[in-house]
Amino acid sequence: MNRSFQEEALFETQFWMQVLGDHSRFIHDSLAPSEKERITKSQQFITVFDRLLDSTREPLQPNQMTTIIQKGRTAAEQLRKLKLDIIKNQLVGKVKISLSPSFINHMVNELEEWLRVSSFLVEGKNVPYTHALHHHLIWLLDAAGHAGGIVSNLDRVEKELIQKSEKFVKEWEEFYLKAVEMVGFLRTSQYEFPALSRFNNDVEIEMKIFKGFLEELEEMELNKEILGVLTPLMADHMAREECYYLIKLAQATKETNPHNCDPTKPRVQE
């Protein structure tokens, strides 16, 4: 394995193990006390993903990295089953959890991106660059969900923050619809065109603003300056994902610039 592969494998695994550990925490903390079996399962996932993440922060031999990736894939496949089981039961009112079906569905989308990425890494291959629209479809919908989640978790008296968040919801949903249409244009085999270049640039500019907003929310939450139930971890998690999106966009396009944020930085401790 060459150095570039090792760096990519470490970057992707650290990012995704922490994200999936976050997902496990969100599920665990939002389940009703009566959901004992699912609470136990989610706690087990927290432990598994935390251990895998900790393992990546120690000196590793190439074969050890491959083992961690494989374990991360196996755990993710099991977590996917739990998420889908929760959604299935939510749809017929048979589970008590405060996360919405759409929020959990977005977490499934993210998990499946890890399974796609890791399918290359586990074979010792670099992940091929994917078209910018692939990333837009995953992360724009996710960003809209993030902004919507902020709205629902803020106290209603936080009018200014709610208005800002609602504005982001509208923008991300509009961007997402535009991305869906542009995916259809790729059937012409024209993979680059001026309107797409402008779109990529517009998304980058707005995502930088949104990421800054999330970081402000995280800081205010840590200082107990916001009324509501939004946690510092939720804001931190969202900001790390937007950072990852910006990095992937920069890799896929000529219009956007590399970013110096670090989506693998340790999660905030509340």
Short mmCIF file of C-alpha atoms in Angstrom, two decimals:
data_model
loop_
_atom_site.label_atom_id
_atom_site.label_comp_id
_atom_site.label_asym_id
_atom_site.label_seq_id
_atom_site.Cartn_x
_atom_site.Cartn_y
_atom_site.Cartn_z
CA MET A 1 0.00 0.00 0.00
CA ASN A 2 1.37 3.40 -0.92
CA ARG A 3 1.36 6.43 1.32
CA SER A 4 -1.51 8.16 -0.43
CA PHE A 5 -3.73 5.13 0.11
CA GLN A 6 -2.79 4.95 3.78
CA GLU A 7 -3.63 8.62 4.24
CA GLU A 8 -6.97 8.28 2.49
CA ALA A 9 -7.88 5.13 4.39
CA LEU A 10 -7.05 6.79 7.70
CA PHE A 11 -8.95 9.97 6.83
CA GLU A 12 -12.09 8.17 5.69
CA THR A 13 -12.11 5.66 8.53
CA GLN A 14 -11.58 8.27 11.24
CA PHE A 15 -14.31 10.48 9.81
CA TRP A 16 -16.86 7.72 9.37
CA MET A 17 -16.23 5.83 12.61
CA GLN A 18 -16.80 9.06 14.52
CA VAL A 19 -19.92 9.93 12.49
CA LEU A 20 -21.41 6.47 13.04
CA GLY A 21 -20.55 6.73 16.72
CA ASP A 22 -22.45 10.03 16.76
CA HIS A 23 -25.43 8.39 15.05
CA SER A 24 -25.44 5.67 17.70
CA ARG A 25 -25.46 8.33 20.42
CA PHE A 26 -28.33 10.23 18.79
CA ILE A 27 -30.40 7.06 18.59
CA HIS A 28 -29.52 6.01 22.14
CA ASP A 29 -30.35 9.41 23.64
CA SER A 30 -33.64 9.80 21.76
CA LEU A 31 -35.20 6.41 22.56
CA ALA A 32 -37.85 6.26 25.27
CA PRO A 33 -36.80 4.42 28.48
CA SER A 34 -39.23 1.63 27.60
CA GLU A 35 -37.21 0.82 24.46
CA LYS A 36 -34.76 -1.24 26.49
CA GLU A 37 -33.60 -3.62 23.75
CA ARG A 38 -32.89 -0.86 21.24
CA ILE A 39 -31.15 1.22 23.91
CA THR A 40 -28.88 -1.73 24.67
CA LYS A 41 -28.12 -2.24 20.97
CA SER A 42 -27.34 1.43 20.41
CA GLN A 43 -25.02 1.45 23.43
CA GLN A 44 -23.20 -1.53 21.96
CA PHE A 45 -22.73 0.38 18.70
CA ILE A 46 -21.37 3.38 20.61
CA THR A 47 -18.77 1.10 22.19
CA VAL A 48 -17.85 -0.60 18.90
CA PHE A 49 -17.42 2.58 16.86
CA ASP A 50 -15.55 4.35 19.66
CA ARG A 51 -13.10 1.45 19.93
CA LEU A 52 -12.54 1.39 16.18
CA LEU A 53 -12.01 5.17 16.16
CA ASP A 54 -9.53 4.91 19.04
CA SER A 55 -7.68 2.17 17.15
CA THR A 56 -7.13 4.48 14.17
CA ARG A 57 -5.41 7.01 16.43
CA GLU A 58 -2.64 4.58 17.33
CA PRO A 59 0.36 3.62 15.15
CA LEU A 60 -0.91 1.10 12.59
CA GLN A 61 0.49 -1.44 10.19
CA PRO A 62 -1.25 -1.65 6.77
CA ASN A 63 -2.89 -4.98 7.62
CA GLN A 64 -4.25 -3.52 10.87
CA MET A 65 -5.91 -0.68 8.96
CA THR A 66 -7.60 -3.20 6.67
CA THR A 67 -8.91 -5.10 9.69
CA ILE A 68 -10.36 -1.92 11.20
CA ILE A 69 -12.06 -1.04 7.91
CA GLN A 70 -13.59 -4.52 7.66
CA LYS A 71 -14.84 -4.34 11.25
CA GLY A 72 -16.21 -0.87 10.51
CA ARG A 73 -18.10 -2.25 7.51
CA THR A 74 -19.55 -5.12 9.52
CA ALA A 75 -20.66 -2.84 12.35
CA ALA A 76 -22.15 -0.36 9.87
CA GLU A 77 -24.18 -3.09 8.17
CA GLN A 78 -25.59 -4.08 11.57
CA LEU A 79 -26.31 -0.44 12.48
CA ARG A 80 -28.10 -0.05 9.15
CA LYS A 81 -30.43 -2.88 10.13
CA LEU A 82 -31.20 -1.14 13.44
CA LYS A 83 -31.90 2.19 11.74
CA LEU A 84 -34.19 0.60 9.15
CA ASP A 85 -35.96 -1.40 11.86
CA ILE A 86 -36.64 1.82 13.76
CA ILE A 87 -37.96 3.57 10.64
CA LYS A 88 -40.14 0.56 9.76
CA ASN A 89 -41.70 0.61 13.22
CA GLN A 90 -42.02 4.40 13.24
CA LEU A 91 -44.12 4.24 10.09
CA VAL A 92 -46.74 2.17 11.91
CA GLY A 93 -46.36 3.75 15.35
CA LYS A 94 -44.60 0.85 17.07
CA VAL A 95 -41.48 2.53 18.46
CA LYS A 96 -41.01 5.44 20.86
CA ILE A 97 -38.21 7.72 19.69
CA SER A 98 -37.92 11.49 19.36
CA LEU A 99 -35.94 11.47 16.09
CA SER A 100 -38.06 11.84 12.95
CA PRO A 101 -38.13 9.13 10.26
CA SER A 102 -36.52 11.53 7.78
CA PHE A 103 -33.68 12.33 10.18
CA ILE A 104 -32.93 8.62 10.63
CA ASN A 105 -33.33 8.07 6.89
CA HIS A 106 -30.61 10.66 6.25
CA MET A 107 -28.39 8.77 8.68
CA VAL A 108 -28.97 5.65 6.58
CA ASN A 109 -27.93 7.58 3.46
CA GLU A 110 -24.69 8.60 5.16
CA LEU A 111 -24.00 5.08 6.40
CA GLU A 112 -24.43 3.73 2.89
CA GLU A 113 -21.85 6.22 1.65
CA TRP A 114 -19.38 4.72 4.14
CA LEU A 115 -20.21 1.27 2.80
CA ARG A 116 -19.52 2.52 -0.73
CA VAL A 117 -16.25 4.22 0.21
CA SER A 118 -15.02 1.34 2.34
CA SER A 119 -15.77 -1.21 -0.39
CA PHE A 120 -12.71 0.18 -2.20
CA LEU A 121 -10.55 0.72 0.87
CA VAL A 122 -11.02 -2.80 2.20
CA GLU A 123 -9.52 -4.10 -1.06
CA GLY A 124 -6.53 -1.80 -0.75
CA LYS A 125 -7.78 0.54 -3.48
CA ASN A 126 -8.08 4.31 -3.44
CA VAL A 127 -11.65 5.57 -3.66
CA PRO A 128 -12.29 6.80 -7.22
CA TYR A 129 -13.31 10.43 -7.45
CA THR A 130 -17.04 10.69 -7.99
CA HIS A 131 -18.96 13.38 -9.82
CA ALA A 132 -19.84 16.46 -7.76
CA LEU A 133 -23.54 15.71 -8.15
CA HIS A 134 -23.10 12.43 -6.27
CA HIS A 135 -21.98 14.42 -3.24
CA HIS A 136 -24.66 17.06 -3.75
CA LEU A 137 -27.43 14.46 -3.62
CA ILE A 138 -26.18 13.06 -0.31
CA TRP A 139 -25.13 16.20 1.51
CA LEU A 140 -27.60 18.86 0.31
CA LEU A 141 -30.56 16.81 1.51
CA ASP A 142 -28.64 16.17 4.70
CA ALA A 143 -27.92 19.89 5.17
CA ALA A 144 -31.62 20.67 4.76
CA GLY A 145 -32.33 18.10 7.46
CA HIS A 146 -29.66 19.66 9.67
CA ALA A 147 -31.16 23.12 9.34
CA GLY A 148 -34.65 21.74 9.94
CA GLY A 149 -33.42 19.88 13.00
CA ILE A 150 -32.01 23.10 14.41
CA VAL A 151 -35.39 24.81 13.97
CA SER A 152 -37.21 22.04 15.84
CA ASN A 153 -34.66 21.93 18.66
CA LEU A 154 -34.53 25.65 19.43
CA ASP A 155 -36.85 27.28 21.94
CA ARG A 156 -39.51 29.28 20.09
CA VAL A 157 -38.21 32.54 21.66
CA GLU A 158 -34.93 32.18 19.72
CA LYS A 159 -36.58 33.95 16.78
CA GLU A 160 -33.41 35.21 15.07
CA LEU A 161 -31.69 31.82 15.09
CA ILE A 162 -34.87 30.10 13.96
CA GLN A 163 -35.27 32.52 11.05
CA LYS A 164 -31.67 31.96 9.97
CA SER A 165 -32.15 28.19 10.14
CA GLU A 166 -35.40 28.33 8.17
CA LYS A 167 -33.62 30.35 5.48
CA PHE A 168 -30.99 27.61 5.23
CA VAL A 169 -33.70 24.93 4.98
CA LYS A 170 -35.21 26.75 2.00
CA GLU A 171 -31.83 27.25 0.31
CA TRP A 172 -30.68 23.65 0.75
CA GLU A 173 -33.97 22.25 -0.50
CA GLU A 174 -33.82 24.49 -3.57
CA PHE A 175 -30.22 23.46 -4.22
CA TYR A 176 -31.17 19.80 -3.82
CA LEU A 177 -33.98 20.05 -6.39
CA LYS A 178 -31.57 21.70 -8.80
CA ALA A 179 -29.05 18.90 -8.24
CA VAL A 180 -31.71 16.28 -8.97
CA GLU A 181 -32.46 17.94 -12.30
CA MET A 182 -28.77 18.21 -13.16
CA VAL A 183 -28.25 14.50 -12.54
CA GLY A 184 -30.68 13.93 -15.40
CA PHE A 185 -28.51 16.07 -17.67
CA LEU A 186 -25.61 13.64 -17.18
CA ARG A 187 -27.48 11.17 -19.39
CA THR A 188 -26.20 13.28 -22.29
CA SER A 189 -22.62 12.31 -21.28
CA GLN A 190 -21.88 16.03 -20.85
CA TYR A 191 -20.33 15.86 -17.38
CA GLU A 192 -19.13 19.46 -17.14
CA PHE A 193 -21.00 22.59 -18.23
CA PRO A 194 -21.13 26.26 -17.17
CA ALA A 195 -24.39 26.05 -15.20
CA LEU A 196 -22.95 23.18 -13.14
CA SER A 197 -19.77 25.15 -12.48
CA ARG A 198 -21.82 28.08 -11.18
CA PHE A 199 -23.93 25.70 -9.09
CA ASN A 200 -20.85 24.12 -7.50
CA ASN A 201 -19.49 27.55 -6.64
CA ASP A 202 -22.82 28.75 -5.21
CA VAL A 203 -23.09 25.66 -3.01
CA GLU A 204 -19.55 26.10 -1.74
CA ILE A 205 -20.14 29.74 -0.77
CA GLU A 206 -23.39 29.00 1.03
CA MET A 207 -21.99 25.88 2.74
CA LYS A 208 -19.12 27.90 4.19
CA ILE A 209 -21.64 30.32 5.67
CA PHE A 210 -23.74 27.46 7.07
CA LYS A 211 -20.70 25.75 8.56
CA GLY A 212 -19.77 29.00 10.31
CA PHE A 213 -23.33 29.25 11.64
CA LEU A 214 -23.10 25.71 13.03
CA GLU A 215 -19.81 26.50 14.75
CA GLU A 216 -21.38 29.58 16.35
CA LEU A 217 -24.29 27.45 17.59
CA GLU A 218 -21.88 24.89 19.04
CA GLU A 219 -20.00 27.61 20.92
CA MET A 220 -23.21 29.16 22.23
CA GLU A 221 -24.50 25.75 23.32
CA LEU A 222 -21.28 24.99 25.17
CA ASN A 223 -21.65 28.33 26.97
CA LYS A 224 -25.35 27.65 27.67
CA GLU A 225 -26.31 30.81 25.79
CA ILE A 226 -29.12 29.27 23.71
CA LEU A 227 -32.57 28.21 24.87
CA GLY A 228 -33.66 24.87 23.49
CA VAL A 229 -32.62 21.23 23.35
CA LEU A 230 -29.99 21.40 20.61
CA THR A 231 -26.82 19.78 21.95
CA PRO A 232 -23.23 20.90 21.29
CA LEU A 233 -22.55 17.41 19.88
CA MET A 234 -25.34 17.76 17.32
CA ALA A 235 -23.98 21.10 16.07
CA ASP A 236 -20.41 19.76 16.10
CA HIS A 237 -21.49 16.64 14.19
CA MET A 238 -23.24 18.74 11.56
CA ALA A 239 -20.23 21.04 11.12
CA ARG A 240 -17.88 18.06 10.65
CA GLU A 241 -20.15 16.65 7.96
CA GLU A 242 -20.34 19.98 6.12
CA CYS A 243 -16.53 20.17 6.26
CA TYR A 244 -16.31 16.68 4.71
CA TYR A 245 -18.76 17.75 1.99
CA LEU A 246 -16.66 20.81 1.15
CA ILE A 247 -13.51 18.67 0.92
CA LYS A 248 -15.22 16.14 -1.36
CA LEU A 249 -16.59 18.94 -3.52
CA ALA A 250 -13.10 20.41 -3.88
CA GLN A 251 -11.75 17.01 -4.94
CA ALA A 252 -14.49 16.59 -7.55
CA THR A 253 -14.50 20.04 -9.16
CA LYS A 254 -12.34 22.79 -10.60
CA GLU A 255 -14.64 25.51 -9.26
CA THR A 256 -14.24 25.00 -5.52
CA ASN A 257 -11.18 25.40 -3.32
CA PRO A 258 -9.49 23.06 -0.81
CA HIS A 259 -10.51 23.71 2.78
CA ASN A 260 -8.40 23.71 5.90
CA CYS A 261 -11.13 22.41 8.21
CA ASP A 262 -10.69 18.93 9.71
CA PRO A 263 -13.74 16.63 9.67
CA THR A 264 -11.80 14.02 11.65
CA LYS A 265 -11.19 16.27 14.68
CA PRO A 266 -12.33 14.71 17.97
CA ARG A 267 -16.00 15.25 18.78
CA VAL A 268 -16.90 17.96 21.26
CA GLN A 269 -17.13 16.83 24.87
CA GLU A 270 -20.24 18.15 26.57
#
